[in-house]
Coordinates of N, CA and C and ligand atoms in Angstrom, one line a residue:
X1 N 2.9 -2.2 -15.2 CA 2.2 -2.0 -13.9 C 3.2 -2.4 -12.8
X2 N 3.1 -1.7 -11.8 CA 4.2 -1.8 -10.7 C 3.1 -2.5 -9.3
X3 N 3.8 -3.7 -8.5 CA 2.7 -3.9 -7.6 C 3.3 -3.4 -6.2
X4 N 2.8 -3.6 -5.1 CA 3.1 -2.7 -4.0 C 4.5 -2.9 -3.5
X5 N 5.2 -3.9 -3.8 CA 6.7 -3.8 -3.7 C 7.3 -3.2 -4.5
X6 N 7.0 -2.4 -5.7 CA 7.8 -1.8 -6.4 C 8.0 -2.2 -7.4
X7 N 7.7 -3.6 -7.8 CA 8.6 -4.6 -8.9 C 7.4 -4.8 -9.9
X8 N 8.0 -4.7 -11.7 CA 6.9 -4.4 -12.8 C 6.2 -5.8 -12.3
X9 N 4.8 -5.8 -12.9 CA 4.2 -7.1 -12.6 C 3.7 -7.2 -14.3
X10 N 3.2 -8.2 -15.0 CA 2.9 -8.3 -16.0 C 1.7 -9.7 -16.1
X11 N 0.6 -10.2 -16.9 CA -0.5 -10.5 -17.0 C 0.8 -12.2 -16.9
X12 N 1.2 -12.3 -18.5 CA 1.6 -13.6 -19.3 C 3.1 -13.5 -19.4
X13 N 4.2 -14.4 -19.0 CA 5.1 -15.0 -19.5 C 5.1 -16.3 -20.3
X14 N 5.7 -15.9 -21.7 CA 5.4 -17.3 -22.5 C 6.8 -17.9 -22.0
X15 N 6.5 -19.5 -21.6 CA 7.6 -20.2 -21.2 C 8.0 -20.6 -22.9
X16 N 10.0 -20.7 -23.8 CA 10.1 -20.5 -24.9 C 11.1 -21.3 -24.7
X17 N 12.0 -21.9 -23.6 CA 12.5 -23.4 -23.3 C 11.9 -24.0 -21.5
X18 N 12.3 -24.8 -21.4 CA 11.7 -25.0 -20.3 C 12.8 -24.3 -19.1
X19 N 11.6 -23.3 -18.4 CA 12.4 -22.3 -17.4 C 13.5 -21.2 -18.1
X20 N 12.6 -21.1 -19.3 CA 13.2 -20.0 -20.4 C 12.6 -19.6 -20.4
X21 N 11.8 -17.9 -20.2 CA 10.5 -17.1 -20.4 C 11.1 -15.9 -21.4
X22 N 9.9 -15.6 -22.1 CA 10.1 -14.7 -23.3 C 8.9 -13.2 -22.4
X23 N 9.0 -11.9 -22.5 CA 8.4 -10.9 -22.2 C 8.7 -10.0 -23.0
X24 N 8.3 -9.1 -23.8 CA 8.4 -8.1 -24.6 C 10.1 -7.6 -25.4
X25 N 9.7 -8.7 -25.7 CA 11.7 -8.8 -26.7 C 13.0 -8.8 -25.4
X26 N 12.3 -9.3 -24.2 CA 13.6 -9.6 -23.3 C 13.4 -11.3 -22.7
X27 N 14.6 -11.8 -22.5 CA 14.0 -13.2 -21.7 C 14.7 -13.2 -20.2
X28 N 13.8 -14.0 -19.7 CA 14.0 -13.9 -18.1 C 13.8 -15.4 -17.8
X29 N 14.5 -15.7 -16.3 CA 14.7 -17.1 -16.0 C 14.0 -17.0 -15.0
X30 N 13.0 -18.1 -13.7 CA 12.5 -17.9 -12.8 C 13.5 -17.8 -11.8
X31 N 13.2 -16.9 -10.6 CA 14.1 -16.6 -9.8 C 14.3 -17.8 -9.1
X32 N 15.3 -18.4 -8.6 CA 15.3 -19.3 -7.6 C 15.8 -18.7 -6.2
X33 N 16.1 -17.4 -6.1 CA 15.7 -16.6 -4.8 C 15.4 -15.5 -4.7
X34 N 13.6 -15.9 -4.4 CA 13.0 -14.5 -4.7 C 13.2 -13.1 -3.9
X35 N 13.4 -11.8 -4.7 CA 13.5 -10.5 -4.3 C 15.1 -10.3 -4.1
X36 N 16.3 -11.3 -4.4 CA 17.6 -11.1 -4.8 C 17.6 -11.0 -6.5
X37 N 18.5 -10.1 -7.0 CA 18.7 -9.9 -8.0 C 20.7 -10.4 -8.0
X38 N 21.3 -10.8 -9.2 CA 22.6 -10.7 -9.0 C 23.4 -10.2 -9.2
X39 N 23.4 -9.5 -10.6 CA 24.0 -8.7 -11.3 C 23.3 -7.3 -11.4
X40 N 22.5 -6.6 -10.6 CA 21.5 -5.6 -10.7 C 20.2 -5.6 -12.1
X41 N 19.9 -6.6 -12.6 CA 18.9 -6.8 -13.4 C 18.0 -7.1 -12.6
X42 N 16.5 -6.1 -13.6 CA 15.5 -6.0 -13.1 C 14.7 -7.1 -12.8
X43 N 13.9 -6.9 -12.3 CA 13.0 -8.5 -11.4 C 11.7 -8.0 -11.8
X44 N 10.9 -9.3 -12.4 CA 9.2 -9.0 -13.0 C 8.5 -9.8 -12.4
X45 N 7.2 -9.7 -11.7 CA 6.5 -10.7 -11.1 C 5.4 -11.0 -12.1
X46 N 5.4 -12.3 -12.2 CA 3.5 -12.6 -12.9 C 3.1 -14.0 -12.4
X47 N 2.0 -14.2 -12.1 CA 1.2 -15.1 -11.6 C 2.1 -15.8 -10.5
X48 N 2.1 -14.7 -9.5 CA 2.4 -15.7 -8.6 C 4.3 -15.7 -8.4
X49 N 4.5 -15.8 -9.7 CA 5.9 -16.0 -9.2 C 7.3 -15.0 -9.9
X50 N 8.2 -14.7 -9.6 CA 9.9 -13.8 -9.7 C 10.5 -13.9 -10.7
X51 N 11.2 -13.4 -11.9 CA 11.5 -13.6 -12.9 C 12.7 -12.7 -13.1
X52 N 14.0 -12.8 -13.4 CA 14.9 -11.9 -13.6 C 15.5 -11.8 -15.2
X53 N 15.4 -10.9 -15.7 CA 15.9 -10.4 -17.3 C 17.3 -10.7 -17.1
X54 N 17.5 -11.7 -18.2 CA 18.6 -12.2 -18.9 C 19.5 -11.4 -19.6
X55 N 20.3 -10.6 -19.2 CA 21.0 -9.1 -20.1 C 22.1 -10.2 -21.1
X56 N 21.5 -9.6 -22.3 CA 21.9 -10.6 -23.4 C 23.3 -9.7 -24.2
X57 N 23.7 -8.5 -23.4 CA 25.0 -7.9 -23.5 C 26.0 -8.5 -22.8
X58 N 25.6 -9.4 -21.6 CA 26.5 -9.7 -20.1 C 26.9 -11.4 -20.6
X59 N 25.6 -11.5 -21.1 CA 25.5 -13.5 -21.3 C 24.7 -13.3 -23.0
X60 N 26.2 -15.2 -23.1 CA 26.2 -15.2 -24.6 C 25.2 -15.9 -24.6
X61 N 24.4 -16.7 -23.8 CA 23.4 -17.5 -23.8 C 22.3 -17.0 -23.8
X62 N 21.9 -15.7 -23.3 CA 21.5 -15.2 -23.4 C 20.9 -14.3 -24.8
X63 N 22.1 -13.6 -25.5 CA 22.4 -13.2 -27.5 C 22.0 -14.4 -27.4
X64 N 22.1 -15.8 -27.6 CA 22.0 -16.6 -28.6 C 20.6 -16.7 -28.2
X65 N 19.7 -16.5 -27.2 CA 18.7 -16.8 -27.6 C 17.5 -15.5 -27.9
X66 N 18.4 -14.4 -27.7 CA 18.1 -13.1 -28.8 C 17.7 -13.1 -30.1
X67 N 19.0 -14.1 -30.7 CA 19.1 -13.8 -32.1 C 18.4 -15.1 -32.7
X68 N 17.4 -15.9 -31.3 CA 16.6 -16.9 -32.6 C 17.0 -18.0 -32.0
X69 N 18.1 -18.8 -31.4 CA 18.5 -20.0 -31.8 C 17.3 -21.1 -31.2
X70 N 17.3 -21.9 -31.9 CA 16.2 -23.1 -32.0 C 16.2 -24.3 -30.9
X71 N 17.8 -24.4 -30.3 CA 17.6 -25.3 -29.1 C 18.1 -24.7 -28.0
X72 N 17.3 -25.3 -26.8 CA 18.2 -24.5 -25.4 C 18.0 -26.0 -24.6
X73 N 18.8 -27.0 -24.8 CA 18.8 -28.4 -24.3 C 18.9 -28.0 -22.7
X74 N 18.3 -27.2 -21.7 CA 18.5 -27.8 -20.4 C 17.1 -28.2 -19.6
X75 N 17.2 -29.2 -18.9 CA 16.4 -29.7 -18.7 C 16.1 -28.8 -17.2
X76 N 14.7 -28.8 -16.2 CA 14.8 -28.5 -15.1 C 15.2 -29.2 -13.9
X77 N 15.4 -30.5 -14.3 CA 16.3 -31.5 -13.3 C 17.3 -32.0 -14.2
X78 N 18.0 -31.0 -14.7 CA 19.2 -31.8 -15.6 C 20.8 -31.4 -14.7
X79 N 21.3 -31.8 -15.3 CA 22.5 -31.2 -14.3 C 23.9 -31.3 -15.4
X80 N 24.5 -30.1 -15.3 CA 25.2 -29.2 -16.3 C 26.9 -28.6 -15.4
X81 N 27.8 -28.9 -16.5 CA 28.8 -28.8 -16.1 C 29.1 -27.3 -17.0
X82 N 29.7 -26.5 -16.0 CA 29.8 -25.1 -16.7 C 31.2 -24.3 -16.6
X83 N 31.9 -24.7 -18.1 CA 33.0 -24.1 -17.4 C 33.5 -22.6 -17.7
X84 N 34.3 -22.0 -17.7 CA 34.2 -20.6 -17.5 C 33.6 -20.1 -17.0
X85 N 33.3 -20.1 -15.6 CA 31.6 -19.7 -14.7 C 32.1 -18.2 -14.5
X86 N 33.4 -17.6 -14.4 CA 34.1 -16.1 -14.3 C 32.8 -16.0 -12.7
X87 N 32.4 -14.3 -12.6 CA 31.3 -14.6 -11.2 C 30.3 -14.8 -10.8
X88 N 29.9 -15.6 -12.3 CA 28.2 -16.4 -12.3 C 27.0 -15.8 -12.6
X89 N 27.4 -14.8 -13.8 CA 26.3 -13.9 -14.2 C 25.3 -15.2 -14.9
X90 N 26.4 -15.8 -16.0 CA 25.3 -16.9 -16.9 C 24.4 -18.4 -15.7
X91 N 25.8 -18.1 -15.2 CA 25.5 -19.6 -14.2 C 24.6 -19.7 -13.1
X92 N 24.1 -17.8 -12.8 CA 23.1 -17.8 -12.4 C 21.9 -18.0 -12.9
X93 N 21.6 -17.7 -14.2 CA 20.3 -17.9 -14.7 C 20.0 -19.4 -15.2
X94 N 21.5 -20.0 -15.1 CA 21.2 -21.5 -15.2 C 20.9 -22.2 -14.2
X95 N 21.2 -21.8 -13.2 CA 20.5 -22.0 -11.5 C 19.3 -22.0 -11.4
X96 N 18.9 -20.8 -12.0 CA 17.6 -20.6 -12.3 C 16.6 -21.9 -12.8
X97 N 17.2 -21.9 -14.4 CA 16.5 -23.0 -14.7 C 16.6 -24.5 -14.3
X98 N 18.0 -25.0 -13.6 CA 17.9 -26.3 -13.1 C 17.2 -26.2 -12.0
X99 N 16.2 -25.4 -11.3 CA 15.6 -25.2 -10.3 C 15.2 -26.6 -9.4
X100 N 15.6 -28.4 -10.0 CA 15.5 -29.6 -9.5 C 16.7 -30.0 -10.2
X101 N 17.9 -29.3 -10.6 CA 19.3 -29.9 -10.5 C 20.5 -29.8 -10.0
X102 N 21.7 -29.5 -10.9 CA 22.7 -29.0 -10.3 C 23.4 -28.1 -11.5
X103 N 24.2 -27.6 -11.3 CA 25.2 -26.6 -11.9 C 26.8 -26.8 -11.3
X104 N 27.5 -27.3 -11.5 CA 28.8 -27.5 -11.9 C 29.7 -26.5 -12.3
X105 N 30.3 -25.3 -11.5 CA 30.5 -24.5 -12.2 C 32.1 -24.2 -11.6
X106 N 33.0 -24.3 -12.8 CA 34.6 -24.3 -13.2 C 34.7 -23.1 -13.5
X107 N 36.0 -22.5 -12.7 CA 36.6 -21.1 -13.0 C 37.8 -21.3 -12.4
X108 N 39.1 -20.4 -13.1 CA 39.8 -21.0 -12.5 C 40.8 -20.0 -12.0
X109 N 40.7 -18.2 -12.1 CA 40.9 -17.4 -11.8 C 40.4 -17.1 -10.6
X110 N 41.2 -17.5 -9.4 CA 40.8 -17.1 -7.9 C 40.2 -15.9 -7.7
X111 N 40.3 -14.9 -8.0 CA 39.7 -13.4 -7.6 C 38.4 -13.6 -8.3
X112 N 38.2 -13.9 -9.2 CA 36.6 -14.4 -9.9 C 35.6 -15.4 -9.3
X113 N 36.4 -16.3 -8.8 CA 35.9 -17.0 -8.5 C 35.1 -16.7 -6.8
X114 N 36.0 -16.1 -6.4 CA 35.4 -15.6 -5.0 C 33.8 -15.6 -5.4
X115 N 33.3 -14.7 -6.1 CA 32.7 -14.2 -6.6 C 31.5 -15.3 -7.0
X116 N 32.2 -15.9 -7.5 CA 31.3 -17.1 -7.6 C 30.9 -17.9 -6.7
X117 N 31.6 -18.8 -5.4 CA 31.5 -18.9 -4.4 C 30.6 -18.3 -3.5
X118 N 30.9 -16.6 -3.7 CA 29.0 -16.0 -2.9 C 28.4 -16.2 -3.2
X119 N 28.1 -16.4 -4.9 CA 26.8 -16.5 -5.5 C 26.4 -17.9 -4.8
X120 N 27.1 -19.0 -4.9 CA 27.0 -20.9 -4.4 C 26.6 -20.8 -2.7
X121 N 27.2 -19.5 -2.2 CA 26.3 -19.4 -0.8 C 24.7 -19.1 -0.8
X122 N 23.8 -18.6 -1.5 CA 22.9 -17.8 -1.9 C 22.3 -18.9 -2.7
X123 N 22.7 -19.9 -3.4 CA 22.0 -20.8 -4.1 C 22.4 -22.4 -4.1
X124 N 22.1 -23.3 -3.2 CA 22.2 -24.9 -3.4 C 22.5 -25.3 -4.4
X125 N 21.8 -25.6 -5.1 CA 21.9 -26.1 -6.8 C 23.6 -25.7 -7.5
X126 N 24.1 -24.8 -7.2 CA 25.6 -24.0 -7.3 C 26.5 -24.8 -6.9
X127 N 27.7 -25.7 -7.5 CA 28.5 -26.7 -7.2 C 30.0 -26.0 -7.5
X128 N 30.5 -24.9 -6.7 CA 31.8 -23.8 -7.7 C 32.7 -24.6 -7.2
X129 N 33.9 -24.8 -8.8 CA 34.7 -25.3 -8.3 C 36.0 -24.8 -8.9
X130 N 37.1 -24.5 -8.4 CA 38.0 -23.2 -8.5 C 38.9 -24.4 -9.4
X131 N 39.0 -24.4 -10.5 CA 40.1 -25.3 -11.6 C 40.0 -24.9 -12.8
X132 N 40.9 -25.5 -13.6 CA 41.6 -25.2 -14.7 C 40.8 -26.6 -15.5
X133 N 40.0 -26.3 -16.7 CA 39.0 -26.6 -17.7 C 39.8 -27.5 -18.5
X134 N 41.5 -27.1 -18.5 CA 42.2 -28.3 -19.7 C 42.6 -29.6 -18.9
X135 N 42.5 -29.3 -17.2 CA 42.7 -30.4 -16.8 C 41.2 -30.8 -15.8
X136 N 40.6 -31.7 -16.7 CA 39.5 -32.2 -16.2 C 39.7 -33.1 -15.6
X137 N 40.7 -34.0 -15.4 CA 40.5 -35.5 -14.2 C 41.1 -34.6 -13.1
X138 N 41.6 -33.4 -12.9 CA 41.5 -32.4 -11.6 C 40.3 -32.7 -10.8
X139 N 39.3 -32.5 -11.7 CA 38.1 -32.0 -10.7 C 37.0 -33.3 -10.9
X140 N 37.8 -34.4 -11.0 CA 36.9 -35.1 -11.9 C 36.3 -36.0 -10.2
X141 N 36.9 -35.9 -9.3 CA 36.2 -36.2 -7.6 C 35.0 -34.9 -7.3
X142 N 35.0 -34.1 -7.9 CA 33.9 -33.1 -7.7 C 32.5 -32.9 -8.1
X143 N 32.5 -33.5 -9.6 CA 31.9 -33.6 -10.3 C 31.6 -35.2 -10.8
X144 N 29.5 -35.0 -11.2 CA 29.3 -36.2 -11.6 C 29.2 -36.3 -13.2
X145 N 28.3 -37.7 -13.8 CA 28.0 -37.7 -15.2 C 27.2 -36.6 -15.3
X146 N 27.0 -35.4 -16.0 CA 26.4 -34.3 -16.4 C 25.4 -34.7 -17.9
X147 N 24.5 -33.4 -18.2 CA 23.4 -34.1 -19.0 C 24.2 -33.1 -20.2
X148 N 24.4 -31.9 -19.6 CA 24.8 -30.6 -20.7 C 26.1 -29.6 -20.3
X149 N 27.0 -29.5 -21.2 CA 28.5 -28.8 -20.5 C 27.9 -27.9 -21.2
X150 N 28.1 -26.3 -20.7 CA 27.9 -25.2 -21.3 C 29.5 -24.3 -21.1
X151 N 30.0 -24.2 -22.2 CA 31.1 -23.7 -22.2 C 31.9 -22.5 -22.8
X152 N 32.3 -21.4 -22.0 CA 32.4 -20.2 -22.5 C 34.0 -19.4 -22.0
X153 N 34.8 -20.4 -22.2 CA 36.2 -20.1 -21.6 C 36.9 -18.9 -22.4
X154 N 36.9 -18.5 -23.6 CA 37.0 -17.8 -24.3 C 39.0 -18.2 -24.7
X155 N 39.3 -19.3 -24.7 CA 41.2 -19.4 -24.9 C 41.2 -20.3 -26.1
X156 N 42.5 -20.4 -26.4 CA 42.9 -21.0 -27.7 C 42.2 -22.4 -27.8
X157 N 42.7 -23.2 -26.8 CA 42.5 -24.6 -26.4 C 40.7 -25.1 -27.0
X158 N 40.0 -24.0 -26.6 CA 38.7 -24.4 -26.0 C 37.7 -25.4 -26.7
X159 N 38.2 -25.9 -28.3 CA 37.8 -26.3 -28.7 C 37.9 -28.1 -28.1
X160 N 39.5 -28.4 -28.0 CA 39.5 -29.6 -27.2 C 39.4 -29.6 -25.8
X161 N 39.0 -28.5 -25.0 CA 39.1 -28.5 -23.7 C 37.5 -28.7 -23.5
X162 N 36.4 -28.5 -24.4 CA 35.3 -29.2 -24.6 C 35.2 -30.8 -24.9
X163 N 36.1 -31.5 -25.6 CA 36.1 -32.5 -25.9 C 36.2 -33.6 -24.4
X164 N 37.8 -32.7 -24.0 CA 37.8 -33.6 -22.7 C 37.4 -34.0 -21.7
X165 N 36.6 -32.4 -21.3 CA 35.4 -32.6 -20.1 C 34.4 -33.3 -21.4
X166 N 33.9 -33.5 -22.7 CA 32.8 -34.6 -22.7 C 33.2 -36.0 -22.5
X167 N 34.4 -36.3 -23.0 CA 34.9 -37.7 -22.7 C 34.5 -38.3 -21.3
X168 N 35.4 -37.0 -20.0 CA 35.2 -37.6 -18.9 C 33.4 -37.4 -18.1
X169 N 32.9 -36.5 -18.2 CA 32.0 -35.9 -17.5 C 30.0 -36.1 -18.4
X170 N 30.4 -36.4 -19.9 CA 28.9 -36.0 -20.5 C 28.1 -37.3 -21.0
X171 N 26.9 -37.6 -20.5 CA 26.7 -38.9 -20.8 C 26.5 -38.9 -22.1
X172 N 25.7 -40.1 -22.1 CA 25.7 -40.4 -24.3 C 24.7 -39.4 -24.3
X173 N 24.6 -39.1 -25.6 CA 23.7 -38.4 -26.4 C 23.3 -37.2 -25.5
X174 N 24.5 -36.4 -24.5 CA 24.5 -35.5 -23.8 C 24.7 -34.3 -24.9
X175 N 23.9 -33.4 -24.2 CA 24.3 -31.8 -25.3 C 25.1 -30.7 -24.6
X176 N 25.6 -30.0 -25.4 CA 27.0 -29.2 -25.1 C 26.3 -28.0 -25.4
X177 N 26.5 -26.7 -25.2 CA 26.4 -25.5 -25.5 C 28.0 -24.5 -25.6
X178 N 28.2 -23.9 -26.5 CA 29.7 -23.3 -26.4 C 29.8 -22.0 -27.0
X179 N 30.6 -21.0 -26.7 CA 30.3 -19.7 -27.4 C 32.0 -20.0 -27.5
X180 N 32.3 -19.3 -29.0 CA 33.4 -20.0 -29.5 C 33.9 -18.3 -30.0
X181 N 35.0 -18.1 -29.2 CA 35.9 -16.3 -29.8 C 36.5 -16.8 -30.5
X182 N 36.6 -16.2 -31.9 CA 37.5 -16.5 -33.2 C 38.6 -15.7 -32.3
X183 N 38.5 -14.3 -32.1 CA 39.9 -13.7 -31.5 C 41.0 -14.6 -30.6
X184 N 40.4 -15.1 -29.6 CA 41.1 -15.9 -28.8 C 41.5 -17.3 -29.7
X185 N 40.8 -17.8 -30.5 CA 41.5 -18.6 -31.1 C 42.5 -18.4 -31.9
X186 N 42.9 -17.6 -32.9 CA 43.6 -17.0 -33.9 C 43.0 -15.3 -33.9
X187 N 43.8 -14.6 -33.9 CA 44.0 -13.0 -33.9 C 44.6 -12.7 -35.2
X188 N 44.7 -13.5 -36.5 CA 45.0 -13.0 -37.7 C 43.9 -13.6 -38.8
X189 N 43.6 -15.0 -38.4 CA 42.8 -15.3 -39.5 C 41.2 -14.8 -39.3
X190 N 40.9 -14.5 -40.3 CA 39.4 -14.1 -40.4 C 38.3 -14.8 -39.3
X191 N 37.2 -14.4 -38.7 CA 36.7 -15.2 -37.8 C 36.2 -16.1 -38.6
X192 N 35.4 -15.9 -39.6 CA 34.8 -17.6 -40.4 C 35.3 -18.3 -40.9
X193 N 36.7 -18.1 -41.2 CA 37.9 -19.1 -41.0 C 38.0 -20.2 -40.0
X194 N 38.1 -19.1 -38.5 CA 38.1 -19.6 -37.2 C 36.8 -20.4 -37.4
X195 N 35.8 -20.3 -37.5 CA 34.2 -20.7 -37.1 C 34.5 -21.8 -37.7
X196 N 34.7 -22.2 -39.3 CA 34.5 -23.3 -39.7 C 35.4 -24.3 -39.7
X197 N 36.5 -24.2 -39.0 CA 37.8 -24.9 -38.7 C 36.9 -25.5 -37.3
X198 N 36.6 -24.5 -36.1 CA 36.1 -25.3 -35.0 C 35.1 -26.1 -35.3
X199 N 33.8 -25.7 -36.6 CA 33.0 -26.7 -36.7 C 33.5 -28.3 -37.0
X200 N 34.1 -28.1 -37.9 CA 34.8 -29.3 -38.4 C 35.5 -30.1 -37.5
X201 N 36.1 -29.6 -36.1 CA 36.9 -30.3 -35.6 C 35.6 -31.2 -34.4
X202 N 34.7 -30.1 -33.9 CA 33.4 -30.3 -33.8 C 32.5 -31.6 -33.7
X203 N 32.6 -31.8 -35.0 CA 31.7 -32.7 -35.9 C 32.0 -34.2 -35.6
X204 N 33.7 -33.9 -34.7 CA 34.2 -35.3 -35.1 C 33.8 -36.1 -33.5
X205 N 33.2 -35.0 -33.0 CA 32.6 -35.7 -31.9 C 30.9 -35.4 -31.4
X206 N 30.5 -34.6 -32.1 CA 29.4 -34.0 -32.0 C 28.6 -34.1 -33.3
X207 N 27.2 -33.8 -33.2 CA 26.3 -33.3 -34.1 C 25.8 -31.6 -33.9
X208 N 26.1 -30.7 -34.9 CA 25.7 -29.6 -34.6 C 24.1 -29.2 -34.5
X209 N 23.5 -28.9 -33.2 CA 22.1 -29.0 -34.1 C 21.3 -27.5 -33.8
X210 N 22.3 -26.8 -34.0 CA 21.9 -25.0 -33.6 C 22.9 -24.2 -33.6
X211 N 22.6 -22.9 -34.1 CA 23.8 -22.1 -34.2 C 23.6 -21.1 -34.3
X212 N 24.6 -19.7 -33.6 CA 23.7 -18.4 -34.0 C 25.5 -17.4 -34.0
X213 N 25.4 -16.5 -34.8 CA 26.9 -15.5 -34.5 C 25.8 -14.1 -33.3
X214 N 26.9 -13.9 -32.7 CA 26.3 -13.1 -31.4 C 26.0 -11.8 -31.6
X215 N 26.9 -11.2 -33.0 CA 27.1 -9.8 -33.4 C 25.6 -9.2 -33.3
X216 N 25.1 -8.1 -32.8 CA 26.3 -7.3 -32.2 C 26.6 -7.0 -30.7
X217 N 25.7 -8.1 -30.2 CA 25.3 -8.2 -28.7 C 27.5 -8.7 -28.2
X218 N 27.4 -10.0 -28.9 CA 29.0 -10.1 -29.0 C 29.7 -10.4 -30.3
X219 N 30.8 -9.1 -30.6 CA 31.4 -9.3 -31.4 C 32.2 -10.8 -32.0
X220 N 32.1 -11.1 -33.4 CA 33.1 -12.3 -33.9 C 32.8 -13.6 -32.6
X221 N 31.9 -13.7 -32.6 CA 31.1 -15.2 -31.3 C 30.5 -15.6 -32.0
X222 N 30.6 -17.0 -32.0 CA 29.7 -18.5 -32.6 C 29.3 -19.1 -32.1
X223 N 27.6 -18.9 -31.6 CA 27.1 -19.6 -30.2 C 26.7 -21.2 -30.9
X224 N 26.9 -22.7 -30.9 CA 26.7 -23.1 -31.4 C 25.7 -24.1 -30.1
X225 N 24.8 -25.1 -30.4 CA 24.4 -26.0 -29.4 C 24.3 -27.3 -30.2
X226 N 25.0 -28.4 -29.7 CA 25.6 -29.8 -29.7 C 25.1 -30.9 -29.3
X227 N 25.4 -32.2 -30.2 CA 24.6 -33.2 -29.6 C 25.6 -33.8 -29.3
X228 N 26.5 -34.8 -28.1 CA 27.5 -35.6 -28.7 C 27.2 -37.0 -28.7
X229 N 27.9 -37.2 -29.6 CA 27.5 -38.7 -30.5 C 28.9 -39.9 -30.4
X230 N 29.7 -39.3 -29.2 CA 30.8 -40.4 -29.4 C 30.1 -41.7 -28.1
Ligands
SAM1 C1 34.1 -14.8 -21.1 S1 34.4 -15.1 -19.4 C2 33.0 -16.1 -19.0 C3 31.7 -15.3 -18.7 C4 30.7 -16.1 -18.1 N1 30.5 -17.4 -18.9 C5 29.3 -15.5 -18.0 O1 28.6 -15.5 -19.0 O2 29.0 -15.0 -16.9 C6 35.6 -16.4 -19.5 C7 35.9 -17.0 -18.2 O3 36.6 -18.2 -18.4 C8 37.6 -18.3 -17.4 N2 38.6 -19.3 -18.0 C9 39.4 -19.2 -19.0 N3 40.1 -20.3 -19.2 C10 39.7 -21.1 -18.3 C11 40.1 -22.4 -17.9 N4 41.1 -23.1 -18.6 N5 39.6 -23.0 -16.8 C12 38.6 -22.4 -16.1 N6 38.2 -21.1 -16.4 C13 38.7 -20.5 -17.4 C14 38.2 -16.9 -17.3 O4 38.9 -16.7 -16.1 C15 36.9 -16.1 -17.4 O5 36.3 -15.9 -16.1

């Protein structure tokens, strides 16, 4: 059903994390500025309030919660350090859902980042900050104790470049989210090679407590979600 602005409207959204909505095999986050879209995904109204579809080809966060995964640790006043933010397709719908937090969001390719910075004009909660993820006491005057790092850099490093923004940035018993490219880490060994070398290195700071491969939304990706326990 379309209502006089043009936009589908629908009866029921089941909320399936908090400020996670499920609608007919797609998920959508509540808008936090209604009648803007950002990446041209469609907008759904129901009861009252704005909803934008999560394109789970664009965002791995999105696949991962396609294909099932069991935790989505963000709270609605939680506040989340995000690095790889590229021009805030994911970090928009995490905007979305910290709709009483903040978003932290690390990129470190200036022309992308531009990009991101509009989006941080258009939304408060958006904290862009233009740096390099292996050096975290960089940005460490920018950024506060965070509840959840969500991290999608896609480079060799990324497995300790998670570790060190947790050291400096993630409180205790804070949770991580990471989509992990076997390519970018090794380009000859098999990806479940890759996968279970990162888990293991993983483990030694974390508890794994969710996990999903992205195929075929994203090829050879291991969305995993983290408890850390150091
Ligand atoms: C796969 S893209 C991220 C897509 C984004 N997470 C999304 O879903 O909208 C990876 C991004 O990480 C950025 N990146 C890679 N290494 C980085 C680093 N060391 N510090 C900050 N950003 C980095 C790249 O410039 C690129 O924009």
């Amino acid at each position: 059903m379309l209502n006089t602005s043009g936009c589908a409207e629908v009866l029921y959204m089941e909320e399936r994390f908090p400020g996670v909505y499920k609608e007919n095999e797609s998920f959508y986050t509540e808008n936090l500025v209604p009648g803007s879209a950002v990446y041209g995904e469609p907008l759904l109204r129901s009861g009252g309030s704005e909803y934008r579809r999560w394109d789970y080809n664009r965002s791995k966060a999105a696949a991962a919660l396609k294909k099932g995964v069991t935790r989505f640790p963000v709270a609605r006043d939680g506040a989340v350090l995000y690095l790889g933010a590229s021009t805030g397709t994911t970090v928009s719908h995490i905007s979305d859902i910290v709709n009483e937090g903040i978003v932290y969001a690390v990129e470190y390719a200036p022309k992308v980042a531009r990009g991101l910075v509009s989006l941080a004009d258009t939304r408060e909660n958006i904290a862009p900050i233009l740096g390099d993820a292996r050096k975290p006491a960089a940005y460490a005057s920018l950024c506060s104790t965070v509840d959840v790092i969500y991290q999608d850099v896609a480079q060799k490093g990324q497995i300790r470049i998670l570790k060190e923004n947790a050291d400096l940035f993630l409180r205790p018993a804070g949770h991580a989210m990471i989509a992990i490219k076997a390519q970018s880490i090794s380009s000859t060994e098999p990806a479940e090679t890759v996968f279970e070398q990162a888990k293991d290195q993983l483990r030694e700071d974390f508890k794994i407590l969710a996990g999903k491969k992205l195929a075929p939304f994203h090829t050879d990706h291991l969305y995993l979600v983290l408890k850390y326990s150091s």
